[in-house]
Amino acid sequence: MFNFDDANKKSKEAVDTALRTYSDTARGFQAIAAEAAEYSKKSFQDAVTHFETLAGAKSFEAVFELQTSYVKSSYESFVSEATKLGEMYADLAKSAYKPYEAPIAAAVAKTGRQVPPATPAAA
């Protein structure tokens, strides 16, 4: 027989989980946006400083050395930031999935089926 109290309880739990997940996801995206904005600001300031220094260079060799140094540091900074943002996105995805992990596993166990392992998409 259908129990309305159980259904009401399960519905409330589902809504609470969805709201909590939404809130956590929104905070994660805000953190990612803040990090990207901070990196953009720093990158722009570094570029302005570099061009001011470049304008004061007295020889072609000095310009070449300054430019080489700037490109190298900019590339390293970009790779570091891209890695950091990638980790932030991965953590966000894991935290968004976590509340649903147990209910999905329970539902799959109830059906008696096994979930096939994830396979990488064909390139």
Tab-separated table of C-alpha atoms in Angstrom:
chain	number	residue	atom	x	y	z
A	1	MET	CA	0.000	0.000	0.000
A	2	PHE	CA	1.175	3.512	-0.772
A	3	ASN	CA	2.335	5.426	2.285
A	4	PHE	CA	1.902	9.173	1.883
A	5	ASP	CA	4.122	9.963	4.876
A	6	ASP	CA	7.044	8.040	3.366
A	7	ALA	CA	6.484	9.672	-0.007
A	8	ASN	CA	6.364	13.102	1.616
A	9	LYS	CA	9.566	12.387	3.544
A	10	LYS	CA	11.387	11.162	0.416
A	11	SER	CA	10.208	14.185	-1.564
A	12	LYS	CA	11.427	16.554	1.147
A	13	GLU	CA	14.820	14.796	1.241
A	14	ALA	CA	15.109	15.016	-2.543
A	15	VAL	CA	14.290	18.737	-2.570
A	16	ASP	CA	16.694	19.422	0.299
A	17	THR	CA	19.461	17.536	-1.511
A	18	ALA	CA	18.791	19.402	-4.754
A	19	LEU	CA	18.827	22.785	-3.020
A	20	ARG	CA	22.019	21.968	-1.130
A	21	THR	CA	23.680	20.777	-4.351
A	22	TYR	CA	22.545	23.898	-6.206
A	23	SER	CA	23.934	26.122	-3.451
A	24	ASP	CA	27.279	24.284	-3.391
A	25	THR	CA	27.506	24.407	-7.184
A	26	ALA	CA	26.761	28.134	-7.251
A	27	ARG	CA	29.501	28.747	-4.670
A	28	GLY	CA	31.904	26.652	-6.739
A	29	PHE	CA	31.190	28.642	-9.889
A	30	GLN	CA	31.595	31.887	-7.948
A	31	ALA	CA	35.005	30.741	-6.706
A	32	ILE	CA	36.029	29.811	-10.262
A	33	ALA	CA	34.850	33.180	-11.596
A	34	ALA	CA	36.724	35.039	-8.840
A	35	GLU	CA	39.892	33.074	-9.572
A	36	ALA	CA	39.614	33.760	-13.315
A	37	ALA	CA	39.007	37.474	-12.703
A	38	GLU	CA	41.981	37.677	-10.353
A	39	TYR	CA	44.222	35.941	-12.900
A	40	SER	CA	43.020	38.249	-15.696
A	41	LYS	CA	43.702	41.327	-13.588
A	42	LYS	CA	47.208	40.117	-12.664
A	43	SER	CA	47.947	39.143	-16.256
A	44	PHE	CA	46.894	42.577	-17.521
A	45	GLN	CA	49.000	44.341	-14.891
A	46	ASP	CA	52.005	42.195	-15.810
A	47	ALA	CA	51.527	43.050	-19.509
A	48	VAL	CA	51.343	46.782	-18.797
A	49	THR	CA	54.482	46.610	-16.665
A	50	HIS	CA	56.253	44.599	-19.351
A	51	PHE	CA	55.415	47.085	-22.105
A	52	GLU	CA	56.551	49.996	-19.936
A	53	THR	CA	59.856	48.208	-19.391
A	54	LEU	CA	60.063	47.349	-23.077
A	55	ALA	CA	59.580	50.995	-24.038
A	56	GLY	CA	62.654	51.927	-22.000
A	57	ALA	CA	64.930	49.329	-23.608
A	58	LYS	CA	67.972	50.777	-25.366
A	59	SER	CA	68.925	47.949	-27.720
A	60	PHE	CA	67.386	45.223	-29.821
A	61	GLU	CA	69.155	42.586	-27.705
A	62	ALA	CA	67.621	43.994	-24.522
A	63	VAL	CA	64.165	43.996	-26.125
A	64	PHE	CA	64.643	40.422	-27.261
A	65	GLU	CA	65.724	39.271	-23.788
A	66	LEU	CA	62.855	41.116	-22.090
A	67	GLN	CA	60.326	39.692	-24.529
A	68	THR	CA	61.685	36.158	-24.189
A	69	SER	CA	61.566	36.373	-20.403
A	70	TYR	CA	58.032	37.790	-20.452
A	71	VAL	CA	56.697	35.128	-22.828
A	72	LYS	CA	58.241	32.352	-20.745
A	73	SER	CA	56.816	33.659	-17.461
A	74	SER	CA	53.414	34.328	-19.044
A	75	TYR	CA	53.257	30.797	-20.417
A	76	GLU	CA	54.220	29.266	-17.067
A	77	SER	CA	51.658	31.422	-15.300
A	78	PHE	CA	48.963	30.414	-17.797
A	79	VAL	CA	49.701	26.695	-17.448
A	80	SER	CA	49.636	27.005	-13.669
A	81	GLU	CA	46.319	28.853	-13.734
A	82	ALA	CA	44.771	26.437	-16.236
A	83	THR	CA	45.780	23.519	-14.006
A	84	LYS	CA	44.313	25.237	-10.963
A	85	LEU	CA	41.030	25.996	-12.763
A	86	GLY	CA	40.863	22.423	-14.068
A	87	GLU	CA	41.205	21.106	-10.529
A	88	MET	CA	38.520	23.515	-9.331
A	89	TYR	CA	36.133	22.284	-12.050
A	90	ALA	CA	36.897	18.641	-11.204
A	91	ASP	CA	36.260	19.276	-7.499
A	92	LEU	CA	33.019	21.046	-8.381
A	93	ALA	CA	31.829	18.094	-10.470
A	94	LYS	CA	32.706	15.633	-7.701
A	95	SER	CA	30.910	17.651	-5.044
A	96	ALA	CA	27.837	18.069	-7.265
A	97	TYR	CA	27.639	14.307	-7.858
A	98	LYS	CA	28.344	13.221	-4.264
A	99	PRO	CA	24.796	13.645	-2.828
A	100	TYR	CA	23.357	11.488	-5.611
A	101	GLU	CA	25.947	8.723	-5.390
A	102	ALA	CA	24.283	6.715	-2.599
A	103	PRO	CA	20.673	6.962	-3.879
A	104	ILE	CA	21.728	5.919	-7.373
A	105	ALA	CA	23.722	2.998	-6.025
A	106	ALA	CA	20.749	1.948	-3.883
A	107	ALA	CA	18.377	2.174	-6.839
A	108	VAL	CA	20.710	0.111	-9.001
A	109	ALA	CA	21.125	-2.459	-6.226
A	110	LYS	CA	17.344	-2.692	-5.898
A	111	THR	CA	16.966	-3.575	-9.564
A	112	GLY	CA	19.663	-6.238	-9.306
A	113	ARG	CA	21.515	-4.881	-12.315
A	114	GLN	CA	25.152	-4.001	-12.488
A	115	VAL	CA	26.259	-0.645	-13.744
A	116	PRO	CA	28.688	-1.077	-16.644
A	117	PRO	CA	32.044	0.619	-16.128
A	118	ALA	CA	32.498	3.951	-17.801
A	119	THR	CA	34.409	3.745	-21.046
A	120	PRO	CA	36.153	6.649	-22.719
A	121	ALA	CA	34.439	8.031	-25.766
A	122	ALA	CA	35.855	6.994	-29.121
A	123	ALA	CA	38.005	9.686	-30.647
